[in-house]
PDB file of C-alpha atoms in Angstrom:
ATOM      1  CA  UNK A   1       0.000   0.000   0.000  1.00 47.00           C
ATOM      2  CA  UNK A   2       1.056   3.199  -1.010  1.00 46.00           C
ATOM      3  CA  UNK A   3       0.928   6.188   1.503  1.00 46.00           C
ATOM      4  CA  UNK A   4       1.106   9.699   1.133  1.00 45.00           C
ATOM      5  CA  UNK A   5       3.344  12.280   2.818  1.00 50.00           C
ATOM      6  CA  UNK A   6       1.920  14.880   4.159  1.00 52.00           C
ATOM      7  CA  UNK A   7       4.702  17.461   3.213  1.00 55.00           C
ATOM      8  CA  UNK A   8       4.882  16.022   0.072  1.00 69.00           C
ATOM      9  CA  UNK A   9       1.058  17.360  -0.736  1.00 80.00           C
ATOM     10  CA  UNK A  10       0.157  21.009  -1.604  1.00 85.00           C
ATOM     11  CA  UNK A  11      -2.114  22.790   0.681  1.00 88.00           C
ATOM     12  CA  UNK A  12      -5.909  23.771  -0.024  1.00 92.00           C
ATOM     13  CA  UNK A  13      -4.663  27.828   0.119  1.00 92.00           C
ATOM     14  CA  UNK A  14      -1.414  26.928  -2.066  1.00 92.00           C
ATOM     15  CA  UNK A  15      -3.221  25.392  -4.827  1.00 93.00           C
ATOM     16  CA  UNK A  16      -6.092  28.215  -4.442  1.00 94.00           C
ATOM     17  CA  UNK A  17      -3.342  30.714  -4.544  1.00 94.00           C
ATOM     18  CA  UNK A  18      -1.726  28.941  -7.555  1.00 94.00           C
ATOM     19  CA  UNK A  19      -4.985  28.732  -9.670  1.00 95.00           C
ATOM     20  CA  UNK A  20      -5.903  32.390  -8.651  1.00 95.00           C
ATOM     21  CA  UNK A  21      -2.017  33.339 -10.205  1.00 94.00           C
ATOM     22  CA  UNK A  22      -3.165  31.338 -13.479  1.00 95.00           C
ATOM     23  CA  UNK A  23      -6.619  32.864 -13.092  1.00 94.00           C
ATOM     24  CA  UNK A  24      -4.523  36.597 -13.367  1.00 93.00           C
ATOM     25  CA  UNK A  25      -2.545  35.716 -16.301  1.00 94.00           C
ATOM     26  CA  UNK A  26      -5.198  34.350 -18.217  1.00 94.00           C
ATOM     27  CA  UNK A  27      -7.009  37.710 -17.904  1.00 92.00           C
ATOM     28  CA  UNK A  28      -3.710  39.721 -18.331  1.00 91.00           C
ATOM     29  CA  UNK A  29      -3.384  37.867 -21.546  1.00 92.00           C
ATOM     30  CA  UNK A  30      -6.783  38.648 -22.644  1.00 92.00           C
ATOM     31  CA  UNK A  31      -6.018  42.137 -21.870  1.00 87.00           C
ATOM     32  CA  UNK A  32      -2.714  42.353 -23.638  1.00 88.00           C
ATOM     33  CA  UNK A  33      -4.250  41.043 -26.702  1.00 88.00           C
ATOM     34  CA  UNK A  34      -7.310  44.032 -26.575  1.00 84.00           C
ATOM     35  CA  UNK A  35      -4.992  46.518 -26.000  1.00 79.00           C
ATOM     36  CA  UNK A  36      -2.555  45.284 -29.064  1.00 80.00           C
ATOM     37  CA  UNK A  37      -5.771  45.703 -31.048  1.00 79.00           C
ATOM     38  CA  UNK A  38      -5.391  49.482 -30.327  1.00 72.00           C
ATOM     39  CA  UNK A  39      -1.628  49.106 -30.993  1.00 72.00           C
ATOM     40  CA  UNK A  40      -1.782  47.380 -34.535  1.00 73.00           C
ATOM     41  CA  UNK A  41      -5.771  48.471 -35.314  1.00 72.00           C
ATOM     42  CA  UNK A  42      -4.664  52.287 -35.707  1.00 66.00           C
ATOM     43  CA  UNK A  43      -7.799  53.259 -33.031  1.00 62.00           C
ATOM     44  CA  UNK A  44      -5.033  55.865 -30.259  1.00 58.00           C
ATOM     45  CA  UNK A  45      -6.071  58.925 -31.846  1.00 62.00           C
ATOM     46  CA  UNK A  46      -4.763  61.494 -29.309  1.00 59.00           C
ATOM     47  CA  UNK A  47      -0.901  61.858 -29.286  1.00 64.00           C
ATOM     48  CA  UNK A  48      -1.000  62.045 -25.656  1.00 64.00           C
ATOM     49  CA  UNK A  49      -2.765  58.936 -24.948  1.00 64.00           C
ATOM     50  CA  UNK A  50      -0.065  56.879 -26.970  1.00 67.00           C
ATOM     51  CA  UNK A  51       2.413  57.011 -24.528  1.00 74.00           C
ATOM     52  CA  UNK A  52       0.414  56.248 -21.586  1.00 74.00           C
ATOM     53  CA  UNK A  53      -1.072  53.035 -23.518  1.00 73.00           C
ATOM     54  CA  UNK A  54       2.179  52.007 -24.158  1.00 78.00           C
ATOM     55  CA  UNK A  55       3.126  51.906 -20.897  1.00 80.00           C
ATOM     56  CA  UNK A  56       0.164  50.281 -19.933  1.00 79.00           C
ATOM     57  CA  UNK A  57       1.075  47.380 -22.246  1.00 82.00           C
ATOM     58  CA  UNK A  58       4.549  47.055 -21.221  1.00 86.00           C
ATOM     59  CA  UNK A  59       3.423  47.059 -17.128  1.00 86.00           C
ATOM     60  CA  UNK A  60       0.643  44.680 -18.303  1.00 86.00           C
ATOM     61  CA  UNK A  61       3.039  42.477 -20.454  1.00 90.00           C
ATOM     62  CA  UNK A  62       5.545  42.055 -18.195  1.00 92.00           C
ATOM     63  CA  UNK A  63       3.320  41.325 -14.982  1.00 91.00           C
ATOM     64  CA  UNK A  64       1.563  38.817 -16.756  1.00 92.00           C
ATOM     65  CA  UNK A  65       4.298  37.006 -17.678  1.00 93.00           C
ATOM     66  CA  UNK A  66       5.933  36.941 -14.344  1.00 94.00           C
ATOM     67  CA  UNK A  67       2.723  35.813 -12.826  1.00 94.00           C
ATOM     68  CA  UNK A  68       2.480  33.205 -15.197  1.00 93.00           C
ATOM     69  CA  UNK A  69       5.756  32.068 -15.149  1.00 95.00           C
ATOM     70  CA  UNK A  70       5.364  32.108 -11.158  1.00 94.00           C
ATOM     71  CA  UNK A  71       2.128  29.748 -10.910  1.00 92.00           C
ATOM     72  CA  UNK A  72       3.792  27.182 -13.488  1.00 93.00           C
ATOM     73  CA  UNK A  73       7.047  26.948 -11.654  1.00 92.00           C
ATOM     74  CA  UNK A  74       4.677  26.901  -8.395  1.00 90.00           C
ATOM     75  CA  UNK A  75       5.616  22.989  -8.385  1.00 88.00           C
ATOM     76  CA  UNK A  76       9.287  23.842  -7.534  1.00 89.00           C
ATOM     77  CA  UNK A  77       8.501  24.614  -4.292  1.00 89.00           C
ATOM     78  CA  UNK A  78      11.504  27.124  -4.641  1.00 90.00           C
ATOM     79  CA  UNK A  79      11.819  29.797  -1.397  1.00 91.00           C
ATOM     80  CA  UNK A  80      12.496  32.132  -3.998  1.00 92.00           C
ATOM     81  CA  UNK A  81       9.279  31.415  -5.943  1.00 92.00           C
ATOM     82  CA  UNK A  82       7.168  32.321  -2.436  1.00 93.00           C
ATOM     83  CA  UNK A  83       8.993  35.475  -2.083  1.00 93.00           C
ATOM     84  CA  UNK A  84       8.613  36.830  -5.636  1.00 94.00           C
ATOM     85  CA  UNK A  85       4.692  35.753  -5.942  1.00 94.00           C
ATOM     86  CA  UNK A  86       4.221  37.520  -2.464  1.00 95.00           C
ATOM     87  CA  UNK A  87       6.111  40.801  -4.019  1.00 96.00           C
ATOM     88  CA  UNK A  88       4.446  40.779  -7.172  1.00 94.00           C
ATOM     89  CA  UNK A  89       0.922  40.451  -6.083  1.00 94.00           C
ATOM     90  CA  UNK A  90       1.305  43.097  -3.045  1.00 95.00           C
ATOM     91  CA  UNK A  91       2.801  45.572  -5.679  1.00 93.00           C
ATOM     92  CA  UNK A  92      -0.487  44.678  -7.825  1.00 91.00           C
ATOM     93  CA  UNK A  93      -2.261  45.205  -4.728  1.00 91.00           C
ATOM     94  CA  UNK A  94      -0.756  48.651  -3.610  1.00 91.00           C
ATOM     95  CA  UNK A  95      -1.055  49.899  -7.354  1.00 87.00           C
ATOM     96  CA  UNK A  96      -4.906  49.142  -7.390  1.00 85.00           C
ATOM     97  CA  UNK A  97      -5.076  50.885  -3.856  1.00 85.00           C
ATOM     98  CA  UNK A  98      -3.047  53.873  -5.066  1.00 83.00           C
ATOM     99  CA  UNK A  99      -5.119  54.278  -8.334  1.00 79.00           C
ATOM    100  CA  UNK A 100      -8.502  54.155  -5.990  1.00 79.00           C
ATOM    101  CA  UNK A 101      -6.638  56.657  -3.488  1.00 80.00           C
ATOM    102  CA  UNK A 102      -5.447  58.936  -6.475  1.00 80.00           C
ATOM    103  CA  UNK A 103      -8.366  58.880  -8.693  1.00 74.00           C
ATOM    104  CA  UNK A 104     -10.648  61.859  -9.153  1.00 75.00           C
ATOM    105  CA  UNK A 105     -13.958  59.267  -9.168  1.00 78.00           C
ATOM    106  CA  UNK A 106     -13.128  56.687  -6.766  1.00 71.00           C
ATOM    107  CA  UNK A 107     -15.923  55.275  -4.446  1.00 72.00           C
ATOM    108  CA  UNK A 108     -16.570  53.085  -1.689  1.00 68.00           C
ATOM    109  CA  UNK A 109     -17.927  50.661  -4.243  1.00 67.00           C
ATOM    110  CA  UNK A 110     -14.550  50.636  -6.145  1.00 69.00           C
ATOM    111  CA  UNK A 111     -12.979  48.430  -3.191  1.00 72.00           C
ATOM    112  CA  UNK A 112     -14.526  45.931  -4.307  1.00 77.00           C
ATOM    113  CA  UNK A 113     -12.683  45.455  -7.966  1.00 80.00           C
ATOM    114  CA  UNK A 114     -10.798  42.334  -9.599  1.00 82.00           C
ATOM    115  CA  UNK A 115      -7.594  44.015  -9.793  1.00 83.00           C
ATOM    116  CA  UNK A 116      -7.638  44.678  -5.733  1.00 86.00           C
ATOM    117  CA  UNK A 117      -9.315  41.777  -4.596  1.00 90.00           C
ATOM    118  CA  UNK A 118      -7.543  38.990  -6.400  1.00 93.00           C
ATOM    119  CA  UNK A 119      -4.068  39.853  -5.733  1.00 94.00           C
ATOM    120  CA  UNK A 120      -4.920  40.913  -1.958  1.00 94.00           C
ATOM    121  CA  UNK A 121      -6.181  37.053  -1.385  1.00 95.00           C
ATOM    122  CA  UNK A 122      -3.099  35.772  -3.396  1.00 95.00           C
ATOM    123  CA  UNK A 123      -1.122  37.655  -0.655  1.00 96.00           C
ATOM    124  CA  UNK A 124      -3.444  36.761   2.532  1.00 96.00           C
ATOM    125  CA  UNK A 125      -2.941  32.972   1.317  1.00 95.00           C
ATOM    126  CA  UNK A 126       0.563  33.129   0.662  1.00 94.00           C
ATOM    127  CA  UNK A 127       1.299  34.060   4.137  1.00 94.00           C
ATOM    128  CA  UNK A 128      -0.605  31.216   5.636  1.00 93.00           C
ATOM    129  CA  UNK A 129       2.114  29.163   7.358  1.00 92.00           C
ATOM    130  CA  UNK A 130       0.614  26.152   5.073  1.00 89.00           C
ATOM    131  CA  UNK A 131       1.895  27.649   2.171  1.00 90.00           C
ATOM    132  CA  UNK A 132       5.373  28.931   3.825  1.00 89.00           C
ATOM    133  CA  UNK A 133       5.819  25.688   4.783  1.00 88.00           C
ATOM    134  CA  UNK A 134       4.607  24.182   1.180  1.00 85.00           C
ATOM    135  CA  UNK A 135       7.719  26.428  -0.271  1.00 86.00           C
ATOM    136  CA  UNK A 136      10.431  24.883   2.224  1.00 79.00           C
ATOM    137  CA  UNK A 137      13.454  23.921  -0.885  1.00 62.00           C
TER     138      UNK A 137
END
């Protein structure tokens, strides 16, 4: 008979953590491939708004694909891995909070917003000593 270690199995709150990661870079994908449509469709009219969408894209590219890359090498169970999902997602985190905090419009209501609740739960389940432990190589 077979038996299973126990430290050998990921966590309920890593895997939820890892699928919510995967869950992000889908969407960031999704996103990078509307906002190329602007790019490549010839649709930025204003000058002004060029630069700003291109550094949307390039923020959005590149924290896609370190969120991706992070919840495929999840399996590694790499220190290092832990450390950089935790700083990624609390930067996407504080960004969402700073754009609610700076923005002319912002609401109660807007608390409650994909791009702040997501990464916030990434981070409250990361540092559940589960996962810390889950990332012990």
């Amino acid at each position: 008979m077979v038996t299973v270690d126990k430290i050998g199995r990921m966590s309920r709150a890593a895997k939820s953590a890892q699928v919510a990661m995967m869950i992000q870079a889908m969407l960031g994908l999704v996103g990078i491939v509307l906002l190329s449509g602007f790019f490549f469709g010839g649709t930025v009219e204003p000058e002004s708004a060029a630069g700003f969408l291109v550094l949307t894209y390039v923020l959005g590219l590149v924290s896609t694909g370190l969120i991706g890359w992070l919840a495929f090498n999840w399996d590694s169970r790499k220190r290092s891995i832990w450390g950089a999902a935790l700083a990624v997602e609390s930067l996407l985190a504080l960004f969402s909070v700073a754009g609610l905090v700076l923005g002319p419009e912002s609401r109660a209501a807007d608390l409650i917003d994909f791009n702040l609740v997501v990464p916030a739960a990434v981070v409250i389940l990361l540092l559940l000593p589960s996962v810390r432990t889950w990332f012990d190589r």
